[in-house]
XYZ file of N, CA, C and O in Angstrom:
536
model
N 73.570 42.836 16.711
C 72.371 42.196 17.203
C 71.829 42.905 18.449
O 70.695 43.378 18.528
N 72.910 42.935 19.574
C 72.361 44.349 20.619
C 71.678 45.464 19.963
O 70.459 45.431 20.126
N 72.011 46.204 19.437
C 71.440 47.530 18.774
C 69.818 47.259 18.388
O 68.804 47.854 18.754
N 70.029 46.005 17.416
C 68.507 45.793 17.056
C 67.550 45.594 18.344
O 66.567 46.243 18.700
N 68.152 44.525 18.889
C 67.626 44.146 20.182
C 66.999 45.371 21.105
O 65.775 45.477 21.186
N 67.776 46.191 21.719
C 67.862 47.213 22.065
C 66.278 48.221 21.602
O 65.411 48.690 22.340
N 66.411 48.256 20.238
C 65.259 49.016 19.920
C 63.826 48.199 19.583
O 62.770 48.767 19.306
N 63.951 47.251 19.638
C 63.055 46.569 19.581
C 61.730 46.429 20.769
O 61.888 45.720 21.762
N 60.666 47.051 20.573
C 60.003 46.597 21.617
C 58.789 45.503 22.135
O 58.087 45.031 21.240
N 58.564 45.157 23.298
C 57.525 43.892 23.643
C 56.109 44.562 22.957
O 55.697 45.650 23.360
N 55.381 43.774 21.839
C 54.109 44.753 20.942
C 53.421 43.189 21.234
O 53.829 42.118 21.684
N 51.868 43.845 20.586
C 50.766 42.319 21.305
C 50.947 41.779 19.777
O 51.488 42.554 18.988
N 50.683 40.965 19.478
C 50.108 39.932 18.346
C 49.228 38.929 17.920
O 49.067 38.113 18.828
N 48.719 38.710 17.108
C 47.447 37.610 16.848
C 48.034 36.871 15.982
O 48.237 37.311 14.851
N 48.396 35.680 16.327
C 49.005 34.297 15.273
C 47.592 34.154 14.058
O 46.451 33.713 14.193
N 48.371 34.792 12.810
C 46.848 34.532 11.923
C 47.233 32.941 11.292
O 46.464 32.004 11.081
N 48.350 33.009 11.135
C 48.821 31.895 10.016
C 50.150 30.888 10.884
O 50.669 31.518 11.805
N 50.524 29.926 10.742
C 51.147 28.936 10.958
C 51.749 28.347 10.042
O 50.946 28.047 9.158
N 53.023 27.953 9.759
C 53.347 27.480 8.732
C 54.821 26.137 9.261
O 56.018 26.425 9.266
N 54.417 25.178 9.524
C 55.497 24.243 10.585
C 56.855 24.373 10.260
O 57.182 23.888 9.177
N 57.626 24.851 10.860
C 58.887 24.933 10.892
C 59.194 25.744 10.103
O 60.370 25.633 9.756
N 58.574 26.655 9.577
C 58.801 28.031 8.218
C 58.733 28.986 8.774
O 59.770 29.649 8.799
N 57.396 29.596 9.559
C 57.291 30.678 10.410
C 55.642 30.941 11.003
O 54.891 30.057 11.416
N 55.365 32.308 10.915
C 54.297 33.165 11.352
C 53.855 33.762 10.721
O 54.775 34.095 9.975
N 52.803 34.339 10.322
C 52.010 35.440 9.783
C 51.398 36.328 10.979
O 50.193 36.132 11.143
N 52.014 37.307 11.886
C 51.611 37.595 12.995
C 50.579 39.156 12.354
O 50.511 39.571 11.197
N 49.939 39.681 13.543
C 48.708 40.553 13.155
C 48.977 41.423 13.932
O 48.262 41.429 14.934
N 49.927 42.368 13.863
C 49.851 43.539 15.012
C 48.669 44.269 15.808
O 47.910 45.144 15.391
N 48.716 43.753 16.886
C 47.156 44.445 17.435
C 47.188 45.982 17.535
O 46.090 46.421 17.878
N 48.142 46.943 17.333
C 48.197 48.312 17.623
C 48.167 48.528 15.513
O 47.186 48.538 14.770
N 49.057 48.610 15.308
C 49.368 48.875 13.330
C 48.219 48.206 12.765
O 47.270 48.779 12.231
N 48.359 46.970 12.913
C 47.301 46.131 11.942
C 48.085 45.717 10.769
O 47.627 45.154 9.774
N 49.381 46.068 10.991
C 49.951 45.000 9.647
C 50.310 43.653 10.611
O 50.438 43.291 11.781
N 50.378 43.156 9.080
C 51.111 41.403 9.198
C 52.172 41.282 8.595
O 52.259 41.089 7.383
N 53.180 41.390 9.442
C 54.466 40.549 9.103
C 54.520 39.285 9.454
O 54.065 38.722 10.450
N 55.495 38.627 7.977
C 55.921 36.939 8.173
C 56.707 37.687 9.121
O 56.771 38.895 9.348
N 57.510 36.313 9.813
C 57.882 36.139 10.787
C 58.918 34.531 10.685
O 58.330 33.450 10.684
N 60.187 34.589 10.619
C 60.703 33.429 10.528
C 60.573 33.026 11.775
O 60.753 33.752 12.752
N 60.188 31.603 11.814
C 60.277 31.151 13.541
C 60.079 29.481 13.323
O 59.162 29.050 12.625
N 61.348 28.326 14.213
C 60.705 27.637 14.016
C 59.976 26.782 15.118
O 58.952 26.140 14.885
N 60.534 26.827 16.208
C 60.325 26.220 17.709
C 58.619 26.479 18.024
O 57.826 25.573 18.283
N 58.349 27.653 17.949
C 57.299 28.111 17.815
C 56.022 27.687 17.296
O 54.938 27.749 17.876
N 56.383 27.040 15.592
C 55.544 26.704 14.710
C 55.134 25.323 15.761
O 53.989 25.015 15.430
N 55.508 24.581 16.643
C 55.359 23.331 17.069
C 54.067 23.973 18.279
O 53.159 23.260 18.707
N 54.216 25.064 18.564
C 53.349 25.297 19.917
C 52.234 26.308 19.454
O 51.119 26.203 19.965
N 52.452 27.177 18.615
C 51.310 28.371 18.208
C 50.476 27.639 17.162
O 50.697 26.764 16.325
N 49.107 28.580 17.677
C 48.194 27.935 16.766
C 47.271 29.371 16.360
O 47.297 30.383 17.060
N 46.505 29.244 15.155
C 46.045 30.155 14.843
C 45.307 31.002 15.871
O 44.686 30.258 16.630
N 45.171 32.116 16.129
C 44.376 32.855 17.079
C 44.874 33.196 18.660
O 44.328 33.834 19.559
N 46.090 32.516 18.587
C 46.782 32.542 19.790
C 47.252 34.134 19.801
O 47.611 34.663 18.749
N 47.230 34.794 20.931
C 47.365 36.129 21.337
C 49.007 35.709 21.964
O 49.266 34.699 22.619
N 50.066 36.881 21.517
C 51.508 36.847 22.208
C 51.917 38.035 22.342
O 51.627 38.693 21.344
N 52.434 38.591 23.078
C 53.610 39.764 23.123
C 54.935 39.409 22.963
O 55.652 38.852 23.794
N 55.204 39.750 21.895
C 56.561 39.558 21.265
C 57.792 40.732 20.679
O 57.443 41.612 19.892
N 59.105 40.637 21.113
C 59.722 41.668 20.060
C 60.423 41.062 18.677
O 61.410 40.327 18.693
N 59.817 41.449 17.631
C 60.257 41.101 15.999
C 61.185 42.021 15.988
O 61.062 43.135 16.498
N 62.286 41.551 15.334
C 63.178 42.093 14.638
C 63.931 41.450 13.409
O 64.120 40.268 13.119
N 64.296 42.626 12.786
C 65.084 42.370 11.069
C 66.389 41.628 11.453
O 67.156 42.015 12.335
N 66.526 40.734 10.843
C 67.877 39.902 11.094
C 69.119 40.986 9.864
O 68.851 42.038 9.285
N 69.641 40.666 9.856
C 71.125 41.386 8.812
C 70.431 41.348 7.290
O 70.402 42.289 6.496
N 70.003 40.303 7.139
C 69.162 39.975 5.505
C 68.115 40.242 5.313
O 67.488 39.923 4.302
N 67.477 41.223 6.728
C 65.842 41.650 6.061
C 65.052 40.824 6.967
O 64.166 41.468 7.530
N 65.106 39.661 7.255
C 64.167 38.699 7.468
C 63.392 38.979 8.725
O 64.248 39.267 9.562
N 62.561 39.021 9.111
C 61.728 39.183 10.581
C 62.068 38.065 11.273
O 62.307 36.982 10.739
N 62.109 38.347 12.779
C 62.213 36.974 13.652
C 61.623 37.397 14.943
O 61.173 38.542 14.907
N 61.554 37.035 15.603
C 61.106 36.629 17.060
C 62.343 36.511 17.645
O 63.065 35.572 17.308
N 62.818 37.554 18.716
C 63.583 37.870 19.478
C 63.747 37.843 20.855
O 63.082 38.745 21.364
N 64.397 37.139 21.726
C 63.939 36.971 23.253
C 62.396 35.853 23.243
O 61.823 34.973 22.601
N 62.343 36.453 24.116
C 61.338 35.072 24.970
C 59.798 36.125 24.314
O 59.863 37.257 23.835
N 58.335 35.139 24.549
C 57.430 35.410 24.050
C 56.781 35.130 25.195
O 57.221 34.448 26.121
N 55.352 35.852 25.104
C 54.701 35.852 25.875
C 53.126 35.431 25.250
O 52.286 36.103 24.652
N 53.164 33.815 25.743
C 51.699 33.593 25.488
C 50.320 34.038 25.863
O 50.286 34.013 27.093
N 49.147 34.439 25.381
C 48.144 34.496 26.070
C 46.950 33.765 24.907
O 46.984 33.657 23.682
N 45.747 33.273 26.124
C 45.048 32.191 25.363
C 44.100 33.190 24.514
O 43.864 34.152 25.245
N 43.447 33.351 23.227
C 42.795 34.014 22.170
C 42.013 34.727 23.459
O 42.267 35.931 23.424
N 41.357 34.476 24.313
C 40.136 35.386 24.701
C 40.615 36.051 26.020
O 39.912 36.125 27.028
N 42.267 36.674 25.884
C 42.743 37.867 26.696
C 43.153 38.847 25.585
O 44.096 39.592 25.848
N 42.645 38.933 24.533
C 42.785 40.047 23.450
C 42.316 41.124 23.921
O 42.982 42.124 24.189
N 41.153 40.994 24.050
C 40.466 42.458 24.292
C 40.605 43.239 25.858
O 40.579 44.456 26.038
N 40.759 42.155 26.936
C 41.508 42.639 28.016
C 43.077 43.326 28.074
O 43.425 44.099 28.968
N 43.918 42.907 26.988
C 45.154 43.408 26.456
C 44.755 44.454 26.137
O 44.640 45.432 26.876
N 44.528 44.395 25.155
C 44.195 45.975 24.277
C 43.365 46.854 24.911
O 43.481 48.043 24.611
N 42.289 46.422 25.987
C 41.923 47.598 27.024
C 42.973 48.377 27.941
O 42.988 49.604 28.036
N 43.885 47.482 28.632
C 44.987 48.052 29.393
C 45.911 48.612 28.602
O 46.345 49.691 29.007
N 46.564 47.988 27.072
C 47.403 48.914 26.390
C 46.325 50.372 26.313
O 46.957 51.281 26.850
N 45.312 50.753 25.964
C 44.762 51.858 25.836
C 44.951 52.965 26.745
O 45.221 54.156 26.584
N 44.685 52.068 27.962
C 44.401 52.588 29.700
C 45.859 53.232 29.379
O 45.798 54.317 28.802
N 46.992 52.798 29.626
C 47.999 53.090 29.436
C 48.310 53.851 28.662
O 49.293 54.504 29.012
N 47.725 54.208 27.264
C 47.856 54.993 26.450
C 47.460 56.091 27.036
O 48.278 56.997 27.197
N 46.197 56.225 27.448
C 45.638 57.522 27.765
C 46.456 58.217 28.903
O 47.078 59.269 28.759
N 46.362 57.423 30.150
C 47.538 57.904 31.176
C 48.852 58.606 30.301
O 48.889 59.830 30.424
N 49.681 58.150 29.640
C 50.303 58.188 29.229
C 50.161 59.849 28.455
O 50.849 60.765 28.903
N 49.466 60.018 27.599
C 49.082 60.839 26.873
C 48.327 62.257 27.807
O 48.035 63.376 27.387
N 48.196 61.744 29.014
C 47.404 62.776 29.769
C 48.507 63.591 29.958
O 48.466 64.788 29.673
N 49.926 62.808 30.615
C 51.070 63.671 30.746
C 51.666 64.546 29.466
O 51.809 65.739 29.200
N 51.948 63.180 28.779
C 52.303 64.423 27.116
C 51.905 63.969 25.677
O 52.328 63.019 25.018
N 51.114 64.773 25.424
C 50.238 64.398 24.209
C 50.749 63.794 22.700
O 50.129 63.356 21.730
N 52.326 64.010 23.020
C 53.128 63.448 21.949
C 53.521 62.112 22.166
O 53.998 61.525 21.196
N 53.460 61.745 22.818
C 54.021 60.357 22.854
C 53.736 59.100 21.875
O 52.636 58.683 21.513
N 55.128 58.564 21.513
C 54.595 57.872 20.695
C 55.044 56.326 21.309
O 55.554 55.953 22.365
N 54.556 55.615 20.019
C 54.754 54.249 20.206
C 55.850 54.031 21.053
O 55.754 54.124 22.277
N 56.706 53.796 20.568
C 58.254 53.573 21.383
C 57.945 53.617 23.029
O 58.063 52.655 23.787
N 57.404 55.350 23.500
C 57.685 55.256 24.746
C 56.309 54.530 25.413
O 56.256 54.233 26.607
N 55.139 54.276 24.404
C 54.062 53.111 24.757
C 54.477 52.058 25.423
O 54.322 52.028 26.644
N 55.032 51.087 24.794
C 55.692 49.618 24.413
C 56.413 49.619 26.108
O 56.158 48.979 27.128
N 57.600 50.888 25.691
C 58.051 50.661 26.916
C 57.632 50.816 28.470
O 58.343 50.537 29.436
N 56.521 51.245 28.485
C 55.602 51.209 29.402
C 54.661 49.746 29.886
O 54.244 49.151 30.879
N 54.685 49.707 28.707
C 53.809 48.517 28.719
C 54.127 46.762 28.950
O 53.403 45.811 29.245
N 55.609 46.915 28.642
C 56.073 45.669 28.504
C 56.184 45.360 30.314
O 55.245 44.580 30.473
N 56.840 45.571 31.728
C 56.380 45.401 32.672
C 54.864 44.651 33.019
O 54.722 43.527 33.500
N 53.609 45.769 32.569
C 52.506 45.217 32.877
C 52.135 43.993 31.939
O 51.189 43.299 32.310
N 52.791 43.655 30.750
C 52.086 42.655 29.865
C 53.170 41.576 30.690
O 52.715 40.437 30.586
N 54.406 41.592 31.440
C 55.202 40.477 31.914
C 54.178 40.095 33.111
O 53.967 38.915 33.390
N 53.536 41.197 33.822
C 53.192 40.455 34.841
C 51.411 39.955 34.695
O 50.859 39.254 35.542
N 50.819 40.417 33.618
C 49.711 39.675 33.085
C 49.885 38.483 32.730
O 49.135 37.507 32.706
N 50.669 38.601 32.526
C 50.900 36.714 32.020
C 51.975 36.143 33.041
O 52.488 35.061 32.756
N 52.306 36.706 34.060
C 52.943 35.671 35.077
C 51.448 35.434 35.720
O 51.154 34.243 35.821
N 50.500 36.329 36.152
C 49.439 35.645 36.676
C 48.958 34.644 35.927
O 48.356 33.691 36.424
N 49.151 34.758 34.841
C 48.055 33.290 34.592
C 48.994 32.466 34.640
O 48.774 31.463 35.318
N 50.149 32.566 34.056
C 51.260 31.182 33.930
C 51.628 30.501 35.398
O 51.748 29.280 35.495
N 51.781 31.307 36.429
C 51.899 31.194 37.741
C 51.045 31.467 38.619
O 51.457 32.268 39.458
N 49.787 31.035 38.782
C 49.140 32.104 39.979
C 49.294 31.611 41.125
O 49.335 30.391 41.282
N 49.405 32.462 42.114
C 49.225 32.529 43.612
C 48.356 31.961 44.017
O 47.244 32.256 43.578
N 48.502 30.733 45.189
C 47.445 30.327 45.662
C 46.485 31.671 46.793
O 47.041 32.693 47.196
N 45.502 31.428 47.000
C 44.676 32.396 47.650
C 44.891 32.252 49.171
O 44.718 31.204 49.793
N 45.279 33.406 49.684
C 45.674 32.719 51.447
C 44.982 31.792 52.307
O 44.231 31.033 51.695
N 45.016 31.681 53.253
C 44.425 30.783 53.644
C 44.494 31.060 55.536
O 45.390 30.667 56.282
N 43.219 31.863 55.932
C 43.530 32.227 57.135
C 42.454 31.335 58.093
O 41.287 30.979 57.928
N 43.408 31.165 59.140
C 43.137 30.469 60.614
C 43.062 30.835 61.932
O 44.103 31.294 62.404
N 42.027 30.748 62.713
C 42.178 31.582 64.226
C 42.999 30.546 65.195
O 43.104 29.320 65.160
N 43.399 31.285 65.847
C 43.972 30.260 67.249
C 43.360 28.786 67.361
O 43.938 27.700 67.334
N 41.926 29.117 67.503
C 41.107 28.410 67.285
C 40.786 26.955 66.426
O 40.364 25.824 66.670
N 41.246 27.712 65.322
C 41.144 26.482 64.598
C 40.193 27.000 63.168
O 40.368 26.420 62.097
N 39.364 27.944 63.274
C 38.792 28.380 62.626
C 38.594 28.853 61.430
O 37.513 29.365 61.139
């Protein structure tokens, strides 16, 4: 299960399908395939169109699952995702033109943890005062 784990990386997704307590029909935002997805905790909270960064992996029997923790985002941070995965791509690619997926992902998974700690957590905005009172 390490090994899989291991190679598995944080990729974006679009919940197309829902199926309660069965699984996912997820939409790779980079490939564009759809893998099912066994999942069931999930089926109680995702809803169609919901945007996640997730790592899928093959269980021993083939089956796809949802591995580690997920990362929600609400449908209309899609295209802000996929602008910064790009941004990242290109940086990325400026250094060496081969790069592939793999060393993408792993680039990327940092900035997609802390895109979504801002929204899940945000910082209140400081709050400055003079001697004064001001």
């Amino acid at each position: 299960m390490l090994e899989r784990l291991s190679k598995a990386r944080l990729r974006l997704y679009q919940v197309e399908d829902v199926r309660r307590d069965e699984g996912l029909r997820l939409l790779d935002l980079r490939s564009g395939e759809s893998p099912w997805v066994r999942e069931r905790s999930g089926t109680h909270e995702l809803e169609r169109w919901d945007v996640l960064a997730a790592r899928v992996v093959a269980e021993e029997d083939g089956v796809l699952v949802l591995e580690g923790g997920a990362y929600l985002f609400p449908p209309d941070a899609k295209s802000s995702l996929l602008a910064r995965l790009r941004k990242e791509e290109r940086k990325l690619r400026r250094r060496d033109a081969a790069v592939d997926d793999d060393a993408l992902f792993r680039r990327f998974a940092p900035i997609v943890h802390s895109l979504w700690l801002a929204r899940a957590a945000p910082q209140p905005k400081p709050h400055f005062v003079t001697a004064e009172g001001d």
